[in-house]
Amino acid sequence: MKRLRAFLPLLVLAALGLGVLASGVLERFDPQRLMQEEALWRDGVAAHPWLAALAQVGAMTLAIATGVPGAIVIVFAGGMLFGTLAGTALSATGTLIGATILFFASRRAFERGGSGEPALAAKLRSGYLAHPTSYTLFLRLVPLFPFGATTVALAWLRCPLWLFLAASAFGGSVMIAFESALGAGLMETLAHEGKASLSLLAHPRILWPALGMAALALLPIAFGWLRHRR
């Protein structure tokens, strides 16, 4: 019973995530739908800027805390509606709050683990604790690792809270900045061209953020090469 109570916050978050997915609310943030309803969305943001900002932060908090896949569409929406800088700030704030909630829920679920864990698990944790800063930054900066899964993994690895917060704020903001710029560039380019086509990919406002995301995706290869050279 005590073990079940320890997992209860994590189970509640998972149930909320399933509810969000089942409701189809993420479809409201689909970039194509946003572009079709651009005027309506922009009027809403202009009429209620603080409420719209809180909604963006809240949506990201809920998506990250529950581990809902597809949170990137909310980041795109932030970039498209608020611009690169404001969109990055709002989405990064929600991401950090949501990640912290998920981290504490996961840490509570795993805090009783220890003496009876498999040898492999103990070896993985000891290897991480030998170089916690480099491994934490690596996990946070590489976009190939799902943000929610990484948060749970860091809680299981007993990442120090200060390091988790610092790495999440920095790593999350870097990736969100690229995604927000991509969303903002997409909205601006479509506003000028009036339609979507493959030529949009060559526009600087879309090309450079996309290349930045691709460069982050190559970090695992660079990291492995550097470790092999040592």
PDB file of C-alpha atoms in Angstrom:
ATOM      1  CA  MET A   1       0.000   0.000   0.000  1.00  0.00           C
ATOM      2  CA  LYS A   2       2.840   2.412   0.841  1.00  0.00           C
ATOM      3  CA  ARG A   3       4.449   1.606  -2.507  1.00  0.00           C
ATOM      4  CA  LEU A   4       1.193   2.389  -4.313  1.00  0.00           C
ATOM      5  CA  ARG A   5       0.883   5.732  -2.496  1.00  0.00           C
ATOM      6  CA  ALA A   6       4.415   6.603  -3.585  1.00  0.00           C
ATOM      7  CA  PHE A   7       3.444   6.024  -7.228  1.00  0.00           C
ATOM      8  CA  LEU A   8       0.079   7.822  -6.899  1.00  0.00           C
ATOM      9  CA  PRO A   9       1.258  11.302  -8.078  1.00  0.00           C
ATOM     10  CA  LEU A  10       2.913   9.738 -11.133  1.00  0.00           C
ATOM     11  CA  LEU A  11      -0.212   7.698 -11.888  1.00  0.00           C
ATOM     12  CA  VAL A  12      -2.397  10.813 -11.588  1.00  0.00           C
ATOM     13  CA  LEU A  13      -0.175  12.674 -14.062  1.00  0.00           C
ATOM     14  CA  ALA A  14      -0.298   9.716 -16.462  1.00  0.00           C
ATOM     15  CA  ALA A  15      -4.102   9.633 -16.214  1.00  0.00           C
ATOM     16  CA  LEU A  16      -4.276  13.364 -16.930  1.00  0.00           C
ATOM     17  CA  GLY A  17      -2.045  12.841 -19.956  1.00  0.00           C
ATOM     18  CA  LEU A  18      -4.307  10.121 -21.301  1.00  0.00           C
ATOM     19  CA  GLY A  19      -7.278  12.413 -20.759  1.00  0.00           C
ATOM     20  CA  VAL A  20      -5.603  15.221 -22.709  1.00  0.00           C
ATOM     21  CA  LEU A  21      -4.829  12.873 -25.597  1.00  0.00           C
ATOM     22  CA  ALA A  22      -8.354  11.443 -25.617  1.00  0.00           C
ATOM     23  CA  SER A  23      -9.926  14.920 -25.593  1.00  0.00           C
ATOM     24  CA  GLY A  24      -8.175  15.884 -28.833  1.00  0.00           C
ATOM     25  CA  VAL A  25      -7.288  19.299 -27.396  1.00  0.00           C
ATOM     26  CA  LEU A  26      -3.830  19.175 -28.969  1.00  0.00           C
ATOM     27  CA  GLU A  27      -5.500  19.392 -32.371  1.00  0.00           C
ATOM     28  CA  ARG A  28      -6.341  23.010 -31.532  1.00  0.00           C
ATOM     29  CA  PHE A  29      -2.596  23.756 -31.652  1.00  0.00           C
ATOM     30  CA  ASP A  30      -1.998  22.116 -35.019  1.00  0.00           C
ATOM     31  CA  PRO A  31       0.042  24.583 -37.158  1.00  0.00           C
ATOM     32  CA  GLN A  32      -2.197  24.131 -40.200  1.00  0.00           C
ATOM     33  CA  ARG A  33      -5.304  24.831 -38.155  1.00  0.00           C
ATOM     34  CA  LEU A  34      -3.642  27.851 -36.560  1.00  0.00           C
ATOM     35  CA  MET A  35      -2.859  29.261 -39.984  1.00  0.00           C
ATOM     36  CA  GLN A  36      -6.459  28.767 -41.104  1.00  0.00           C
ATOM     37  CA  GLU A  37      -7.714  30.563 -38.001  1.00  0.00           C
ATOM     38  CA  GLU A  38      -4.853  33.067 -37.779  1.00  0.00           C
ATOM     39  CA  ALA A  39      -7.037  36.172 -37.577  1.00  0.00           C
ATOM     40  CA  LEU A  40      -9.218  34.694 -34.828  1.00  0.00           C
ATOM     41  CA  TRP A  41      -6.222  33.617 -32.746  1.00  0.00           C
ATOM     42  CA  ARG A  42      -4.387  36.921 -33.167  1.00  0.00           C
ATOM     43  CA  ASP A  43      -7.507  38.896 -32.230  1.00  0.00           C
ATOM     44  CA  GLY A  44      -7.794  36.796 -29.089  1.00  0.00           C
ATOM     45  CA  VAL A  45      -4.155  37.375 -28.154  1.00  0.00           C
ATOM     46  CA  ALA A  46      -4.474  41.112 -28.811  1.00  0.00           C
ATOM     47  CA  ALA A  47      -7.692  41.392 -26.785  1.00  0.00           C
ATOM     48  CA  HIS A  48      -6.458  39.327 -23.836  1.00  0.00           C
ATOM     49  CA  PRO A  49      -2.624  39.324 -23.919  1.00  0.00           C
ATOM     50  CA  TRP A  50      -2.082  38.275 -20.299  1.00  0.00           C
ATOM     51  CA  LEU A  51      -4.728  35.567 -20.433  1.00  0.00           C
ATOM     52  CA  ALA A  52      -3.266  34.274 -23.707  1.00  0.00           C
ATOM     53  CA  ALA A  53       0.228  34.231 -22.191  1.00  0.00           C
ATOM     54  CA  LEU A  54      -0.998  32.331 -19.134  1.00  0.00           C
ATOM     55  CA  ALA A  55      -2.803  29.883 -21.424  1.00  0.00           C
ATOM     56  CA  GLN A  56       0.434  29.211 -23.316  1.00  0.00           C
ATOM     57  CA  VAL A  57       2.348  28.634 -20.077  1.00  0.00           C
ATOM     58  CA  GLY A  58      -0.453  26.466 -18.698  1.00  0.00           C
ATOM     59  CA  ALA A  59      -0.715  24.356 -21.842  1.00  0.00           C
ATOM     60  CA  MET A  60       3.037  23.681 -21.826  1.00  0.00           C
ATOM     61  CA  THR A  61       3.008  22.928 -18.098  1.00  0.00           C
ATOM     62  CA  LEU A  62       0.234  20.367 -18.512  1.00  0.00           C
ATOM     63  CA  ALA A  63       1.821  18.782 -21.582  1.00  0.00           C
ATOM     64  CA  ILE A  64       5.271  18.412 -20.011  1.00  0.00           C
ATOM     65  CA  ALA A  65       4.059  17.358 -16.545  1.00  0.00           C
ATOM     66  CA  THR A  66       1.891  14.600 -18.001  1.00  0.00           C
ATOM     67  CA  GLY A  67       4.426  13.492 -20.618  1.00  0.00           C
ATOM     68  CA  VAL A  68       1.946  14.001 -23.465  1.00  0.00           C
ATOM     69  CA  PRO A  69       3.607  13.286 -26.831  1.00  0.00           C
ATOM     70  CA  GLY A  70       3.318  16.085 -29.341  1.00  0.00           C
ATOM     71  CA  ALA A  71       3.991  19.024 -27.013  1.00  0.00           C
ATOM     72  CA  ILE A  72       6.044  20.469 -29.876  1.00  0.00           C
ATOM     73  CA  VAL A  73       2.811  21.664 -31.521  1.00  0.00           C
ATOM     74  CA  ILE A  74       2.196  23.901 -28.504  1.00  0.00           C
ATOM     75  CA  VAL A  75       5.701  25.362 -28.893  1.00  0.00           C
ATOM     76  CA  PHE A  76       5.042  25.975 -32.590  1.00  0.00           C
ATOM     77  CA  ALA A  77       1.779  27.690 -31.648  1.00  0.00           C
ATOM     78  CA  GLY A  78       3.625  29.921 -29.198  1.00  0.00           C
ATOM     79  CA  GLY A  79       6.096  30.971 -31.864  1.00  0.00           C
ATOM     80  CA  MET A  80       3.369  31.562 -34.418  1.00  0.00           C
ATOM     81  CA  LEU A  81       1.160  33.636 -32.103  1.00  0.00           C
ATOM     82  CA  PHE A  82       3.648  35.431 -29.841  1.00  0.00           C
ATOM     83  CA  GLY A  83       6.798  35.580 -31.970  1.00  0.00           C
ATOM     84  CA  THR A  84      10.170  33.982 -31.348  1.00  0.00           C
ATOM     85  CA  LEU A  85      11.257  35.786 -28.166  1.00  0.00           C
ATOM     86  CA  ALA A  86       7.954  35.891 -26.304  1.00  0.00           C
ATOM     87  CA  GLY A  87       6.996  32.423 -27.534  1.00  0.00           C
ATOM     88  CA  THR A  88      10.298  30.998 -26.300  1.00  0.00           C
ATOM     89  CA  ALA A  89       9.965  32.669 -22.896  1.00  0.00           C
ATOM     90  CA  LEU A  90       6.387  31.476 -22.362  1.00  0.00           C
ATOM     91  CA  SER A  91       6.956  27.909 -23.566  1.00  0.00           C
ATOM     92  CA  ALA A  92      10.238  27.591 -21.657  1.00  0.00           C
ATOM     93  CA  THR A  93       8.535  28.764 -18.461  1.00  0.00           C
ATOM     94  CA  GLY A  94       5.761  26.218 -18.831  1.00  0.00           C
ATOM     95  CA  THR A  95       8.275  23.515 -19.691  1.00  0.00           C
ATOM     96  CA  LEU A  96      10.335  24.159 -16.560  1.00  0.00           C
ATOM     97  CA  ILE A  97       7.266  24.179 -14.302  1.00  0.00           C
ATOM     98  CA  GLY A  98       5.892  21.006 -15.869  1.00  0.00           C
ATOM     99  CA  ALA A  99       9.244  19.238 -15.765  1.00  0.00           C
ATOM    100  CA  THR A 100       9.657  20.112 -12.082  1.00  0.00           C
ATOM    101  CA  ILE A 101       6.219  18.679 -11.261  1.00  0.00           C
ATOM    102  CA  LEU A 102       7.015  15.470 -13.140  1.00  0.00           C
ATOM    103  CA  PHE A 103      10.471  15.274 -11.528  1.00  0.00           C
ATOM    104  CA  PHE A 104       9.085  15.468  -7.975  1.00  0.00           C
ATOM    105  CA  ALA A 105       6.339  12.937  -8.752  1.00  0.00           C
ATOM    106  CA  SER A 106       8.905  10.553 -10.247  1.00  0.00           C
ATOM    107  CA  ARG A 107      11.386  11.034  -7.429  1.00  0.00           C
ATOM    108  CA  ARG A 108       8.707  10.200  -4.880  1.00  0.00           C
ATOM    109  CA  ALA A 109       7.859   7.042  -6.809  1.00  0.00           C
ATOM    110  CA  PHE A 110      11.519   5.918  -6.913  1.00  0.00           C
ATOM    111  CA  GLU A 111      12.751   7.149  -3.531  1.00  0.00           C
ATOM    112  CA  ARG A 112      12.201   3.792  -1.816  1.00  0.00           C
ATOM    113  CA  GLY A 113      14.298   1.905  -4.349  1.00  0.00           C
ATOM    114  CA  GLY A 114      17.777   0.873  -3.292  1.00  0.00           C
ATOM    115  CA  SER A 115      19.061  -2.329  -1.720  1.00  0.00           C
ATOM    116  CA  GLY A 116      16.945  -4.731  -3.747  1.00  0.00           C
ATOM    117  CA  GLU A 117      17.514  -3.204  -7.175  1.00  0.00           C
ATOM    118  CA  PRO A 118      19.254  -5.205  -9.951  1.00  0.00           C
ATOM    119  CA  ALA A 119      23.016  -4.909 -10.313  1.00  0.00           C
ATOM    120  CA  LEU A 120      22.648  -3.310 -13.756  1.00  0.00           C
ATOM    121  CA  ALA A 121      20.449  -0.554 -12.332  1.00  0.00           C
ATOM    122  CA  ALA A 122      22.951   0.148  -9.573  1.00  0.00           C
ATOM    123  CA  LYS A 123      25.771   0.244 -12.120  1.00  0.00           C
ATOM    124  CA  LEU A 124      23.897   2.698 -14.352  1.00  0.00           C
ATOM    125  CA  ARG A 125      23.174   4.971 -11.416  1.00  0.00           C
ATOM    126  CA  SER A 126      26.745   4.903 -10.115  1.00  0.00           C
ATOM    127  CA  GLY A 127      28.049   5.656 -13.615  1.00  0.00           C
ATOM    128  CA  TYR A 128      25.731   8.632 -13.859  1.00  0.00           C
ATOM    129  CA  LEU A 129      26.642   9.952 -10.408  1.00  0.00           C
ATOM    130  CA  ALA A 130      30.326   9.834 -11.352  1.00  0.00           C
ATOM    131  CA  HIS A 131      29.739  12.550 -13.995  1.00  0.00           C
ATOM    132  CA  PRO A 132      26.257  13.968 -13.277  1.00  0.00           C
ATOM    133  CA  THR A 133      26.686  17.378 -14.889  1.00  0.00           C
ATOM    134  CA  SER A 134      27.916  16.195 -18.293  1.00  0.00           C
ATOM    135  CA  TYR A 135      25.353  13.388 -18.536  1.00  0.00           C
ATOM    136  CA  THR A 136      22.467  15.615 -17.431  1.00  0.00           C
ATOM    137  CA  LEU A 137      23.320  18.342 -19.946  1.00  0.00           C
ATOM    138  CA  PHE A 138      23.738  15.716 -22.664  1.00  0.00           C
ATOM    139  CA  LEU A 139      20.307  14.222 -21.973  1.00  0.00           C
ATOM    140  CA  ARG A 140      18.681  17.642 -21.879  1.00  0.00           C
ATOM    141  CA  LEU A 141      20.313  19.061 -25.020  1.00  0.00           C
ATOM    142  CA  VAL A 142      19.758  16.108 -27.354  1.00  0.00           C
ATOM    143  CA  PRO A 143      16.269  16.358 -28.912  1.00  0.00           C
ATOM    144  CA  LEU A 144      16.203  12.645 -29.766  1.00  0.00           C
ATOM    145  CA  PHE A 145      15.406  11.874 -26.125  1.00  0.00           C
ATOM    146  CA  PRO A 146      11.754  12.564 -25.180  1.00  0.00           C
ATOM    147  CA  PHE A 147      11.648  15.366 -22.621  1.00  0.00           C
ATOM    148  CA  GLY A 148       9.226  13.579 -20.288  1.00  0.00           C
ATOM    149  CA  ALA A 149      11.080  10.271 -20.409  1.00  0.00           C
ATOM    150  CA  THR A 150      14.356  12.057 -19.698  1.00  0.00           C
ATOM    151  CA  THR A 151      12.788  13.799 -16.706  1.00  0.00           C
ATOM    152  CA  VAL A 152      11.643  10.473 -15.254  1.00  0.00           C
ATOM    153  CA  ALA A 153      15.062   8.951 -15.958  1.00  0.00           C
ATOM    154  CA  LEU A 154      16.877  11.801 -14.200  1.00  0.00           C
ATOM    155  CA  ALA A 155      14.624  11.385 -11.171  1.00  0.00           C
ATOM    156  CA  TRP A 156      15.418   7.664 -11.119  1.00  0.00           C
ATOM    157  CA  LEU A 157      19.127   8.401 -11.456  1.00  0.00           C
ATOM    158  CA  ARG A 158      18.815  10.714  -8.409  1.00  0.00           C
ATOM    159  CA  CYS A 159      19.877  13.838 -10.228  1.00  0.00           C
ATOM    160  CA  PRO A 160      20.390  16.728  -7.758  1.00  0.00           C
ATOM    161  CA  LEU A 161      17.506  19.198  -7.876  1.00  0.00           C
ATOM    162  CA  TRP A 162      19.713  22.226  -8.615  1.00  0.00           C
ATOM    163  CA  LEU A 163      21.334  20.430 -11.540  1.00  0.00           C
ATOM    164  CA  PHE A 164      17.985  19.248 -12.885  1.00  0.00           C
ATOM    165  CA  LEU A 165      16.538  22.759 -12.776  1.00  0.00           C
ATOM    166  CA  ALA A 166      19.612  24.349 -14.367  1.00  0.00           C
ATOM    167  CA  ALA A 167      19.877  21.755 -17.146  1.00  0.00           C
ATOM    168  CA  SER A 168      16.126  21.822 -17.818  1.00  0.00           C
ATOM    169  CA  ALA A 169      16.058  25.619 -17.992  1.00  0.00           C
ATOM    170  CA  PHE A 170      19.070  25.774 -20.301  1.00  0.00           C
ATOM    171  CA  GLY A 171      18.530  22.688 -22.446  1.00  0.00           C
ATOM    172  CA  GLY A 172      14.786  23.186 -22.713  1.00  0.00           C
ATOM    173  CA  SER A 173      15.172  26.825 -23.688  1.00  0.00           C
ATOM    174  CA  VAL A 174      17.695  26.050 -26.428  1.00  0.00           C
ATOM    175  CA  MET A 175      15.431  23.568 -28.170  1.00  0.00           C
ATOM    176  CA  ILE A 176      12.296  25.648 -27.599  1.00  0.00           C
ATOM    177  CA  ALA A 177      14.020  28.694 -29.104  1.00  0.00           C
ATOM    178  CA  PHE A 178      14.601  26.791 -32.360  1.00  0.00           C
ATOM    179  CA  GLU A 179      11.040  25.441 -32.396  1.00  0.00           C
ATOM    180  CA  SER A 180       9.512  28.848 -31.608  1.00  0.00           C
ATOM    181  CA  ALA A 181      11.596  30.489 -34.339  1.00  0.00           C
ATOM    182  CA  LEU A 182      10.403  27.808 -36.736  1.00  0.00           C
ATOM    183  CA  GLY A 183       6.775  28.488 -35.831  1.00  0.00           C
ATOM    184  CA  ALA A 184       7.212  32.261 -36.112  1.00  0.00           C
ATOM    185  CA  GLY A 185       9.002  31.922 -39.439  1.00  0.00           C
ATOM    186  CA  LEU A 186       6.308  29.651 -40.785  1.00  0.00           C
ATOM    187  CA  MET A 187       3.556  32.089 -39.878  1.00  0.00           C
ATOM    188  CA  GLU A 188       5.407  35.108 -41.305  1.00  0.00           C
ATOM    189  CA  THR A 189       6.379  33.342 -44.518  1.00  0.00           C
ATOM    190  CA  LEU A 190       2.866  32.076 -45.135  1.00  0.00           C
ATOM    191  CA  ALA A 191       1.503  35.545 -44.500  1.00  0.00           C
ATOM    192  CA  HIS A 192       3.660  36.828 -47.366  1.00  0.00           C
ATOM    193  CA  GLU A 193       3.342  33.887 -49.770  1.00  0.00           C
ATOM    194  CA  GLY A 194      -0.268  33.090 -48.985  1.00  0.00           C
ATOM    195  CA  LYS A 195       0.106  29.316 -49.357  1.00  0.00           C
ATOM    196  CA  ALA A 196       2.197  26.389 -48.231  1.00  0.00           C
ATOM    197  CA  SER A 197       4.727  24.817 -50.573  1.00  0.00           C
ATOM    198  CA  LEU A 198       8.128  23.142 -50.467  1.00  0.00           C
ATOM    199  CA  SER A 199       9.725  26.505 -51.247  1.00  0.00           C
ATOM    200  CA  LEU A 200       8.936  27.530 -47.671  1.00  0.00           C
ATOM    201  CA  LEU A 201      11.725  25.240 -46.470  1.00  0.00           C
ATOM    202  CA  ALA A 202      14.311  27.428 -48.214  1.00  0.00           C
ATOM    203  CA  HIS A 203      13.171  30.609 -46.463  1.00  0.00           C
ATOM    204  CA  PRO A 204      15.815  31.809 -43.938  1.00  0.00           C
ATOM    205  CA  ARG A 205      13.228  32.212 -41.146  1.00  0.00           C
ATOM    206  CA  ILE A 206      12.471  28.492 -41.483  1.00  0.00           C
ATOM    207  CA  LEU A 207      15.764  27.087 -42.783  1.00  0.00           C
ATOM    208  CA  TRP A 208      18.026  28.322 -39.972  1.00  0.00           C
ATOM    209  CA  PRO A 209      15.894  27.073 -37.055  1.00  0.00           C
ATOM    210  CA  ALA A 210      15.496  23.730 -38.845  1.00  0.00           C
ATOM    211  CA  LEU A 211      19.270  23.473 -39.299  1.00  0.00           C
ATOM    212  CA  GLY A 212      19.748  24.312 -35.632  1.00  0.00           C
ATOM    213  CA  MET A 213      17.416  21.484 -34.623  1.00  0.00           C
ATOM    214  CA  ALA A 214      19.289  19.131 -36.958  1.00  0.00           C
ATOM    215  CA  ALA A 215      22.603  20.157 -35.374  1.00  0.00           C
ATOM    216  CA  LEU A 216      21.245  19.308 -31.922  1.00  0.00           C
ATOM    217  CA  ALA A 217      20.104  15.929 -33.227  1.00  0.00           C
ATOM    218  CA  LEU A 218      23.724  15.192 -34.207  1.00  0.00           C
ATOM    219  CA  LEU A 219      24.971  15.672 -30.651  1.00  0.00           C
ATOM    220  CA  PRO A 220      24.832  11.923 -29.809  1.00  0.00           C
ATOM    221  CA  ILE A 221      27.254  11.198 -32.673  1.00  0.00           C
ATOM    222  CA  ALA A 222      29.618  13.976 -31.606  1.00  0.00           C
ATOM    223  CA  PHE A 223      29.424  12.903 -27.978  1.00  0.00           C
ATOM    224  CA  GLY A 224      30.219   9.297 -28.845  1.00  0.00           C
ATOM    225  CA  TRP A 225      33.120  10.358 -31.071  1.00  0.00           C
ATOM    226  CA  LEU A 226      34.634  12.505 -28.323  1.00  0.00           C
ATOM    227  CA  ARG A 227      34.359   9.713 -25.755  1.00  0.00           C
ATOM    228  CA  HIS A 228      35.966   7.281 -28.207  1.00  0.00           C
ATOM    229  CA  ARG A 229      38.883   9.662 -28.759  1.00  0.00           C
ATOM    230  CA  ARG A 230      39.694   9.777 -25.047  1.00  0.00           C
TER     231      ARG A 230
END
